[in-house]
């Protein structure tokens, strides 16, 4: 259940950000799992729930793979989100890919979430995050074309109610505008949005709704928050001290933490800076604009937070 781990793929070229399950229409269990390497976009497949893996002759063809989903109506159709805001589609199990949503002009983008609507199989939602803009995309033809929809600012995480897909939730990458609300709900299919709390929480990464229990889980840099949808507020605001400031930054950043070691990684997974214990100030005037990750290591524990450079 997570207490012990063993390595099952020895020769992965880059760290992975995606594991997803192939829908099982025979209700015999989810045996097939796919894993995507972040930097290379290379795909791996396991048909025994992750015990053994085969390397597929397939790469998405875009840098920094962010997420992959499989079309529930077609076992050979996948959608992949990558750096730059690109969304790619394959209909032959990953052998060939078409880019159906181009990279954003700035190139400093991410596609953290793509999700099919279980009630309307051809409808797909995707969040595209890039500073200083963001967008919520919707496709009504299975990911072939995309339209921009109404979205609150700085959105990252996304989920929908499978029993009522007009109910949507979005969570913000709150480091950009820490004074604003960071969690929003729509009950009309994304036409309008309302603030649902978590006003002081930093960085909402994952939202998951369990329709069986009616409970909503929101995973953040401040911990996991739970709520019963329609019965109580999402969470009591939490006080969080950010490790990097200012955020966004233009010339210098200050890191204030009691970690033993710091490491900064860019959007392509490259280590751009390391530092030992204690407070640090860093000149970042020559660094490219974009989203960066700060890894704070305390023994065996690692905390990850993100910040933006915008000159």
Short mmCIF file of N, CA and C in Angstrom, two decimals, residues 122-265:
data_model
loop_
_atom_site.label_atom_id
_atom_site.label_comp_id
_atom_site.label_asym_id
_atom_site.label_seq_id
_atom_site.Cartn_x
_atom_site.Cartn_y
_atom_site.Cartn_z
N UNK A 122 -17.12 12.50 -26.69
CA UNK A 122 -16.31 13.32 -27.58
C UNK A 122 -15.87 14.62 -26.93
N UNK A 123 -16.38 14.92 -25.74
CA UNK A 123 -16.01 16.17 -25.07
C UNK A 123 -14.79 15.94 -24.18
N UNK A 124 -13.80 16.81 -24.32
CA UNK A 124 -12.56 16.73 -23.54
C UNK A 124 -12.23 18.11 -22.99
N UNK A 125 -11.74 18.14 -21.76
CA UNK A 125 -11.30 19.38 -21.13
C UNK A 125 -9.78 19.35 -20.94
N UNK A 126 -9.14 20.50 -20.99
CA UNK A 126 -7.70 20.59 -20.75
C UNK A 126 -7.38 21.94 -20.13
N UNK A 127 -6.48 21.94 -19.15
CA UNK A 127 -5.98 23.19 -18.59
C UNK A 127 -4.60 23.47 -19.18
N UNK A 128 -4.38 24.72 -19.57
CA UNK A 128 -3.08 25.16 -20.09
C UNK A 128 -2.62 26.31 -19.20
N UNK A 129 -1.48 26.11 -18.56
CA UNK A 129 -0.95 27.13 -17.65
C UNK A 129 0.31 27.74 -18.25
N UNK A 130 0.35 29.05 -18.37
CA UNK A 130 1.57 29.73 -18.77
C UNK A 130 1.48 31.18 -18.31
N UNK A 131 2.56 31.64 -17.68
CA UNK A 131 2.57 33.00 -17.17
C UNK A 131 2.85 33.99 -18.29
N UNK A 132 2.10 35.13 -18.40
CA UNK A 132 1.13 35.63 -17.43
C UNK A 132 -0.32 35.28 -17.79
N UNK A 133 -0.53 34.30 -18.62
CA UNK A 133 -1.88 33.96 -19.04
C UNK A 133 -2.19 32.51 -18.68
N UNK A 134 -3.40 32.08 -18.95
CA UNK A 134 -3.81 30.72 -18.73
C UNK A 134 -5.08 30.50 -19.55
N UNK A 135 -5.45 29.25 -19.73
CA UNK A 135 -6.68 29.01 -20.47
C UNK A 135 -7.24 27.65 -20.11
N UNK A 136 -8.55 27.57 -20.18
CA UNK A 136 -9.28 26.31 -20.08
C UNK A 136 -9.76 25.99 -21.49
N UNK A 137 -9.40 24.80 -21.98
CA UNK A 137 -9.77 24.41 -23.33
C UNK A 137 -10.85 23.34 -23.29
N UNK A 138 -11.71 23.33 -24.32
CA UNK A 138 -12.69 22.27 -24.47
C UNK A 138 -12.72 21.81 -25.92
N UNK A 139 -12.78 20.50 -26.09
CA UNK A 139 -12.92 19.91 -27.41
C UNK A 139 -14.22 19.13 -27.44
N UNK A 140 -14.96 19.25 -28.53
CA UNK A 140 -16.20 18.50 -28.71
C UNK A 140 -16.09 17.46 -29.81
N UNK A 141 -14.84 17.20 -30.26
CA UNK A 141 -14.64 16.19 -31.29
C UNK A 141 -13.50 15.23 -30.91
N UNK A 142 -13.39 14.94 -29.62
CA UNK A 142 -12.41 13.96 -29.17
C UNK A 142 -10.98 14.43 -29.16
N UNK A 143 -10.76 15.75 -29.16
CA UNK A 143 -9.41 16.28 -29.11
C UNK A 143 -8.84 16.68 -30.44
N UNK A 144 -9.65 16.65 -31.52
CA UNK A 144 -9.15 17.05 -32.84
C UNK A 144 -8.99 18.56 -32.93
N UNK A 145 -9.94 19.31 -32.35
CA UNK A 145 -9.88 20.77 -32.32
C UNK A 145 -10.23 21.24 -30.91
N UNK A 146 -9.80 22.47 -30.57
CA UNK A 146 -9.96 22.99 -29.22
C UNK A 146 -10.49 24.42 -29.26
N UNK A 147 -11.33 24.76 -28.28
CA UNK A 147 -11.83 26.12 -28.13
C UNK A 147 -11.53 26.59 -26.70
N UNK A 148 -11.19 27.87 -26.57
CA UNK A 148 -10.91 28.46 -25.26
C UNK A 148 -12.22 28.77 -24.56
N UNK A 149 -12.30 28.38 -23.28
CA UNK A 149 -13.50 28.60 -22.48
C UNK A 149 -13.20 29.58 -21.35
N UNK A 150 -14.28 30.06 -20.70
CA UNK A 150 -14.13 30.96 -19.56
C UNK A 150 -13.35 30.27 -18.45
N UNK A 151 -12.39 31.00 -17.88
CA UNK A 151 -11.55 30.39 -16.85
C UNK A 151 -11.14 31.43 -15.82
N UNK A 152 -11.13 31.09 -14.52
CA UNK A 152 -10.49 31.96 -13.54
C UNK A 152 -8.99 32.02 -13.81
N UNK A 153 -8.28 32.99 -13.23
CA UNK A 153 -6.85 33.13 -13.52
C UNK A 153 -5.99 32.06 -12.85
N UNK A 154 -4.86 31.78 -13.47
CA UNK A 154 -3.78 30.97 -12.88
C UNK A 154 -4.20 29.54 -12.57
N UNK A 155 -5.07 28.94 -13.38
CA UNK A 155 -5.58 27.60 -13.07
C UNK A 155 -4.57 26.52 -13.44
N UNK A 156 -4.54 25.47 -12.62
CA UNK A 156 -3.65 24.33 -12.83
C UNK A 156 -4.43 23.02 -12.76
N UNK A 157 -5.01 22.72 -11.59
CA UNK A 157 -5.70 21.45 -11.37
C UNK A 157 -7.13 21.53 -11.90
N UNK A 158 -7.70 20.34 -12.20
CA UNK A 158 -9.06 20.30 -12.77
C UNK A 158 -9.68 18.94 -12.47
N UNK A 159 -10.99 18.93 -12.22
CA UNK A 159 -11.74 17.68 -12.16
C UNK A 159 -13.20 18.01 -12.42
N UNK A 160 -13.99 16.97 -12.73
CA UNK A 160 -15.42 17.14 -12.96
C UNK A 160 -16.19 16.03 -12.26
N UNK A 161 -17.47 16.26 -12.08
CA UNK A 161 -18.36 15.29 -11.46
C UNK A 161 -18.83 14.33 -12.55
N UNK A 162 -18.45 13.04 -12.52
CA UNK A 162 -18.83 12.14 -13.61
C UNK A 162 -20.33 11.93 -13.72
N UNK A 163 -21.06 12.12 -12.62
CA UNK A 163 -22.52 11.96 -12.68
C UNK A 163 -23.21 13.24 -13.14
N UNK A 164 -22.50 14.35 -13.07
CA UNK A 164 -23.04 15.64 -13.52
C UNK A 164 -21.88 16.46 -14.07
N UNK A 165 -21.47 16.22 -15.32
CA UNK A 165 -20.28 16.88 -15.87
C UNK A 165 -20.40 18.38 -16.03
N UNK A 166 -21.58 18.96 -15.74
CA UNK A 166 -21.68 20.42 -15.72
C UNK A 166 -21.03 21.01 -14.47
N UNK A 167 -20.76 20.14 -13.46
CA UNK A 167 -20.09 20.60 -12.26
C UNK A 167 -18.59 20.39 -12.42
N UNK A 168 -17.83 21.49 -12.44
CA UNK A 168 -16.39 21.45 -12.66
C UNK A 168 -15.69 22.14 -11.49
N UNK A 169 -14.46 21.71 -11.24
CA UNK A 169 -13.62 22.36 -10.23
C UNK A 169 -12.27 22.69 -10.83
N UNK A 170 -11.72 23.84 -10.44
CA UNK A 170 -10.38 24.22 -10.87
C UNK A 170 -9.60 24.77 -9.67
N UNK A 171 -8.30 24.45 -9.63
CA UNK A 171 -7.44 24.93 -8.56
C UNK A 171 -6.29 25.73 -9.13
N UNK A 172 -5.93 26.82 -8.45
CA UNK A 172 -4.96 27.75 -8.99
C UNK A 172 -3.54 27.48 -8.50
N UNK A 173 -2.58 27.80 -9.37
CA UNK A 173 -1.18 27.85 -8.98
C UNK A 173 -1.01 29.18 -8.27
N UNK A 174 -1.17 29.19 -6.94
CA UNK A 174 -1.43 30.42 -6.20
C UNK A 174 -0.20 31.27 -5.96
N UNK A 175 1.00 30.79 -6.28
CA UNK A 175 2.18 31.59 -6.04
C UNK A 175 2.19 32.88 -6.84
N UNK A 176 1.42 32.94 -7.93
CA UNK A 176 1.44 34.13 -8.78
C UNK A 176 0.69 35.30 -8.15
N UNK A 177 -0.47 35.04 -7.57
CA UNK A 177 -1.29 36.09 -6.99
C UNK A 177 -1.79 35.59 -5.64
N UNK A 178 -0.92 35.64 -4.63
CA UNK A 178 -1.21 34.95 -3.38
C UNK A 178 -2.36 35.57 -2.61
N UNK A 179 -2.76 36.81 -2.95
CA UNK A 179 -3.86 37.46 -2.24
C UNK A 179 -5.22 37.04 -2.79
N UNK A 180 -5.24 36.39 -3.95
CA UNK A 180 -6.50 36.02 -4.56
C UNK A 180 -6.98 34.65 -4.09
N UNK A 181 -8.27 34.38 -4.34
CA UNK A 181 -8.82 33.07 -4.04
C UNK A 181 -8.22 32.04 -4.99
N UNK A 182 -8.22 30.77 -4.55
CA UNK A 182 -7.45 29.78 -5.29
C UNK A 182 -8.21 28.52 -5.67
N UNK A 183 -9.49 28.45 -5.39
CA UNK A 183 -10.25 27.24 -5.71
C UNK A 183 -11.62 27.65 -6.20
N UNK A 184 -12.04 27.15 -7.36
CA UNK A 184 -13.27 27.62 -7.98
C UNK A 184 -14.13 26.46 -8.46
N UNK A 185 -15.44 26.71 -8.51
CA UNK A 185 -16.40 25.70 -8.95
C UNK A 185 -17.34 26.31 -9.99
N UNK A 186 -17.70 25.49 -10.99
CA UNK A 186 -18.72 25.87 -11.95
C UNK A 186 -19.81 24.81 -11.93
N UNK A 187 -21.05 25.23 -11.95
CA UNK A 187 -22.18 24.29 -12.01
C UNK A 187 -22.93 24.41 -13.33
N UNK A 188 -22.38 25.18 -14.27
CA UNK A 188 -23.05 25.36 -15.56
C UNK A 188 -22.09 25.06 -16.72
N UNK A 189 -21.24 24.07 -16.53
CA UNK A 189 -20.36 23.63 -17.61
C UNK A 189 -19.26 24.60 -17.96
N UNK A 190 -18.86 25.43 -17.00
CA UNK A 190 -17.75 26.35 -17.23
C UNK A 190 -18.16 27.73 -17.70
N UNK A 191 -19.47 28.01 -17.80
CA UNK A 191 -19.90 29.34 -18.24
C UNK A 191 -19.59 30.40 -17.18
N UNK A 192 -19.80 30.04 -15.90
CA UNK A 192 -19.49 30.95 -14.79
C UNK A 192 -18.78 30.16 -13.70
N UNK A 193 -18.01 30.90 -12.85
CA UNK A 193 -17.23 30.27 -11.79
C UNK A 193 -17.42 31.03 -10.48
N UNK A 194 -17.40 30.30 -9.37
CA UNK A 194 -17.51 30.91 -8.05
C UNK A 194 -16.36 30.43 -7.17
N UNK A 195 -15.93 31.32 -6.26
CA UNK A 195 -14.87 30.99 -5.33
C UNK A 195 -15.40 30.02 -4.27
N UNK A 196 -14.64 28.93 -4.01
CA UNK A 196 -15.06 27.94 -3.04
C UNK A 196 -14.09 27.83 -1.86
N UNK A 197 -13.25 28.83 -1.66
CA UNK A 197 -12.40 28.81 -0.47
C UNK A 197 -10.95 28.50 -0.76
N UNK A 198 -10.23 28.05 0.28
CA UNK A 198 -8.80 27.78 0.22
C UNK A 198 -8.02 29.04 -0.16
N UNK A 199 -8.45 30.18 0.38
CA UNK A 199 -7.92 31.46 -0.07
C UNK A 199 -6.44 31.64 0.24
N UNK A 200 -5.92 31.02 1.31
CA UNK A 200 -4.53 31.22 1.70
C UNK A 200 -3.65 30.03 1.36
N UNK A 201 -4.20 29.03 0.70
CA UNK A 201 -3.43 27.83 0.38
C UNK A 201 -2.54 28.09 -0.82
N UNK A 202 -1.31 27.60 -0.75
CA UNK A 202 -0.37 27.78 -1.84
C UNK A 202 -0.34 26.54 -2.73
N UNK A 203 -0.53 26.73 -4.02
CA UNK A 203 -0.31 25.71 -5.05
C UNK A 203 -1.25 24.50 -4.92
N UNK A 204 -2.34 24.50 -5.67
CA UNK A 204 -3.24 23.36 -5.76
C UNK A 204 -2.82 22.52 -6.96
N UNK A 205 -2.40 21.29 -6.71
CA UNK A 205 -1.83 20.44 -7.75
C UNK A 205 -2.84 19.44 -8.32
N UNK A 206 -3.66 18.83 -7.46
CA UNK A 206 -4.55 17.75 -7.90
C UNK A 206 -5.91 17.92 -7.23
N UNK A 207 -6.97 17.71 -8.00
CA UNK A 207 -8.35 17.67 -7.48
C UNK A 207 -8.95 16.33 -7.89
N UNK A 208 -9.53 15.62 -6.94
CA UNK A 208 -10.19 14.35 -7.25
C UNK A 208 -11.54 14.31 -6.54
N UNK A 209 -12.59 14.01 -7.34
CA UNK A 209 -13.94 13.88 -6.78
C UNK A 209 -14.37 12.43 -6.82
N UNK A 210 -14.87 11.93 -5.69
CA UNK A 210 -15.38 10.57 -5.59
C UNK A 210 -16.90 10.63 -5.59
N UNK A 211 -17.51 10.27 -6.72
CA UNK A 211 -18.96 10.39 -6.83
C UNK A 211 -19.70 9.42 -5.92
N UNK A 212 -19.07 8.31 -5.55
CA UNK A 212 -19.73 7.33 -4.68
C UNK A 212 -19.99 7.90 -3.30
N UNK A 213 -19.01 8.65 -2.77
CA UNK A 213 -19.15 9.20 -1.41
C UNK A 213 -19.54 10.67 -1.41
N UNK A 214 -19.42 11.33 -2.58
CA UNK A 214 -19.69 12.76 -2.63
C UNK A 214 -18.61 13.60 -2.00
N UNK A 215 -17.41 13.03 -1.82
CA UNK A 215 -16.32 13.75 -1.18
C UNK A 215 -15.31 14.25 -2.22
N UNK A 216 -14.77 15.41 -1.95
CA UNK A 216 -13.81 16.05 -2.83
C UNK A 216 -12.48 16.17 -2.09
N UNK A 217 -11.40 15.74 -2.74
CA UNK A 217 -10.06 15.86 -2.17
C UNK A 217 -9.27 16.87 -3.00
N UNK A 218 -8.60 17.78 -2.31
CA UNK A 218 -7.79 18.80 -2.96
C UNK A 218 -6.38 18.70 -2.40
N UNK A 219 -5.42 18.30 -3.24
CA UNK A 219 -4.03 18.15 -2.81
C UNK A 219 -3.27 19.43 -3.11
N UNK A 220 -2.65 20.00 -2.08
CA UNK A 220 -1.97 21.28 -2.20
C UNK A 220 -0.58 21.19 -1.57
N UNK A 221 0.20 22.25 -1.75
CA UNK A 221 1.49 22.33 -1.07
C UNK A 221 1.33 22.50 0.43
N UNK A 222 0.10 22.77 0.90
CA UNK A 222 -0.17 22.91 2.33
C UNK A 222 -0.80 21.66 2.93
N UNK A 223 -0.94 20.60 2.13
CA UNK A 223 -1.58 19.39 2.62
C UNK A 223 -2.80 19.05 1.79
N UNK A 224 -3.50 18.00 2.19
CA UNK A 224 -4.69 17.54 1.48
C UNK A 224 -5.93 18.00 2.24
N UNK A 225 -6.88 18.59 1.54
CA UNK A 225 -8.11 19.08 2.13
C UNK A 225 -9.28 18.27 1.60
N UNK A 226 -10.25 17.99 2.48
CA UNK A 226 -11.41 17.19 2.12
C UNK A 226 -12.68 17.98 2.35
N UNK A 227 -13.70 17.67 1.57
CA UNK A 227 -15.01 18.31 1.75
C UNK A 227 -16.09 17.39 1.23
N UNK A 228 -17.30 17.54 1.79
CA UNK A 228 -18.48 16.90 1.25
C UNK A 228 -19.18 17.91 0.36
N UNK A 229 -19.22 17.64 -0.93
CA UNK A 229 -19.72 18.60 -1.90
C UNK A 229 -21.19 18.89 -1.64
N UNK A 230 -21.51 20.17 -1.56
CA UNK A 230 -22.89 20.60 -1.33
C UNK A 230 -23.31 20.61 0.11
N UNK A 231 -22.44 20.12 1.02
CA UNK A 231 -22.82 20.05 2.44
C UNK A 231 -21.95 20.94 3.32
N UNK A 232 -20.71 21.19 2.92
CA UNK A 232 -19.82 21.99 3.74
C UNK A 232 -18.81 22.68 2.85
N UNK A 233 -18.14 23.68 3.42
CA UNK A 233 -17.13 24.37 2.66
C UNK A 233 -15.96 23.44 2.37
N UNK A 234 -15.17 23.80 1.39
CA UNK A 234 -14.07 22.94 0.99
C UNK A 234 -13.05 22.78 2.10
N UNK A 235 -12.64 23.87 2.72
CA UNK A 235 -11.61 23.77 3.75
C UNK A 235 -11.50 25.09 4.49
N UNK A 236 -10.93 25.05 5.67
CA UNK A 236 -10.60 26.25 6.41
C UNK A 236 -9.27 26.78 5.87
N UNK A 237 -9.19 28.07 5.56
CA UNK A 237 -7.93 28.58 5.03
C UNK A 237 -6.76 28.28 5.95
N UNK A 238 -5.63 27.99 5.36
CA UNK A 238 -4.42 27.66 6.11
C UNK A 238 -3.37 28.73 5.89
N UNK A 239 -2.57 28.97 6.91
CA UNK A 239 -1.47 29.94 6.80
C UNK A 239 -0.23 29.22 6.30
N UNK A 240 0.35 29.73 5.23
CA UNK A 240 1.49 29.08 4.61
C UNK A 240 2.61 30.11 4.43
N UNK A 241 3.82 29.73 4.76
CA UNK A 241 4.99 30.57 4.52
C UNK A 241 5.69 30.04 3.28
N UNK A 242 5.73 30.83 2.23
CA UNK A 242 6.34 30.38 0.98
C UNK A 242 7.85 30.34 1.11
N UNK A 243 8.49 29.38 0.43
CA UNK A 243 9.94 29.22 0.51
C UNK A 243 10.68 30.12 -0.46
N UNK A 244 10.00 30.64 -1.52
CA UNK A 244 10.65 31.47 -2.52
C UNK A 244 9.88 32.78 -2.64
N UNK A 245 10.59 33.89 -2.61
CA UNK A 245 9.94 35.18 -2.84
C UNK A 245 10.96 36.15 -3.44
N UNK A 246 10.53 37.14 -4.22
CA UNK A 246 9.14 37.33 -4.68
C UNK A 246 8.76 36.28 -5.72
N UNK A 247 7.47 36.15 -5.96
CA UNK A 247 6.97 35.18 -6.92
C UNK A 247 5.74 35.76 -7.60
N UNK A 248 5.81 36.14 -8.87
CA UNK A 248 6.92 35.97 -9.81
C UNK A 248 8.08 36.90 -9.52
N UNK A 249 9.25 36.54 -10.06
CA UNK A 249 10.48 37.29 -9.83
C UNK A 249 11.06 37.75 -11.16
N UNK A 250 11.80 38.87 -11.11
CA UNK A 250 12.39 39.41 -12.33
C UNK A 250 13.91 39.43 -12.27
N UNK A 251 14.49 39.77 -11.10
CA UNK A 251 15.94 39.96 -11.02
C UNK A 251 16.60 39.07 -9.96
N UNK A 252 16.01 39.00 -8.79
CA UNK A 252 16.58 38.18 -7.71
C UNK A 252 15.47 37.41 -7.00
N UNK A 253 15.83 36.30 -6.39
CA UNK A 253 14.92 35.55 -5.53
C UNK A 253 15.61 35.29 -4.20
N UNK A 254 14.83 35.15 -3.15
CA UNK A 254 15.33 34.78 -1.83
C UNK A 254 14.66 33.48 -1.41
N UNK A 255 15.45 32.54 -0.94
CA UNK A 255 14.94 31.25 -0.46
C UNK A 255 15.13 31.21 1.05
N UNK A 256 14.03 31.03 1.77
CA UNK A 256 14.06 31.03 3.23
C UNK A 256 13.51 29.69 3.72
N UNK A 257 14.38 28.81 4.19
CA UNK A 257 13.96 27.47 4.57
C UNK A 257 15.00 26.86 5.49
N UNK A 258 14.58 25.84 6.25
CA UNK A 258 15.51 25.12 7.11
C UNK A 258 15.96 23.81 6.48
N UNK A 259 15.78 23.67 5.15
CA UNK A 259 16.17 22.44 4.45
C UNK A 259 17.68 22.26 4.46
N UNK A 260 18.12 21.02 4.30
CA UNK A 260 19.54 20.72 4.26
C UNK A 260 20.15 21.02 2.89
N UNK A 261 19.32 20.95 1.84
CA UNK A 261 19.83 21.15 0.49
C UNK A 261 18.70 21.68 -0.38
N UNK A 262 19.08 22.61 -1.29
CA UNK A 262 18.14 23.16 -2.24
C UNK A 262 18.55 22.77 -3.65
N UNK A 263 17.56 22.64 -4.53
CA UNK A 263 17.83 22.36 -5.93
C UNK A 263 16.74 23.02 -6.75
N UNK A 264 17.12 23.74 -7.82
CA UNK A 264 16.15 24.37 -8.70
C UNK A 264 16.21 23.66 -10.05
N UNK A 265 15.03 23.30 -10.57
CA UNK A 265 14.91 22.55 -11.82
C UNK A 265 14.01 23.34 -12.77
#
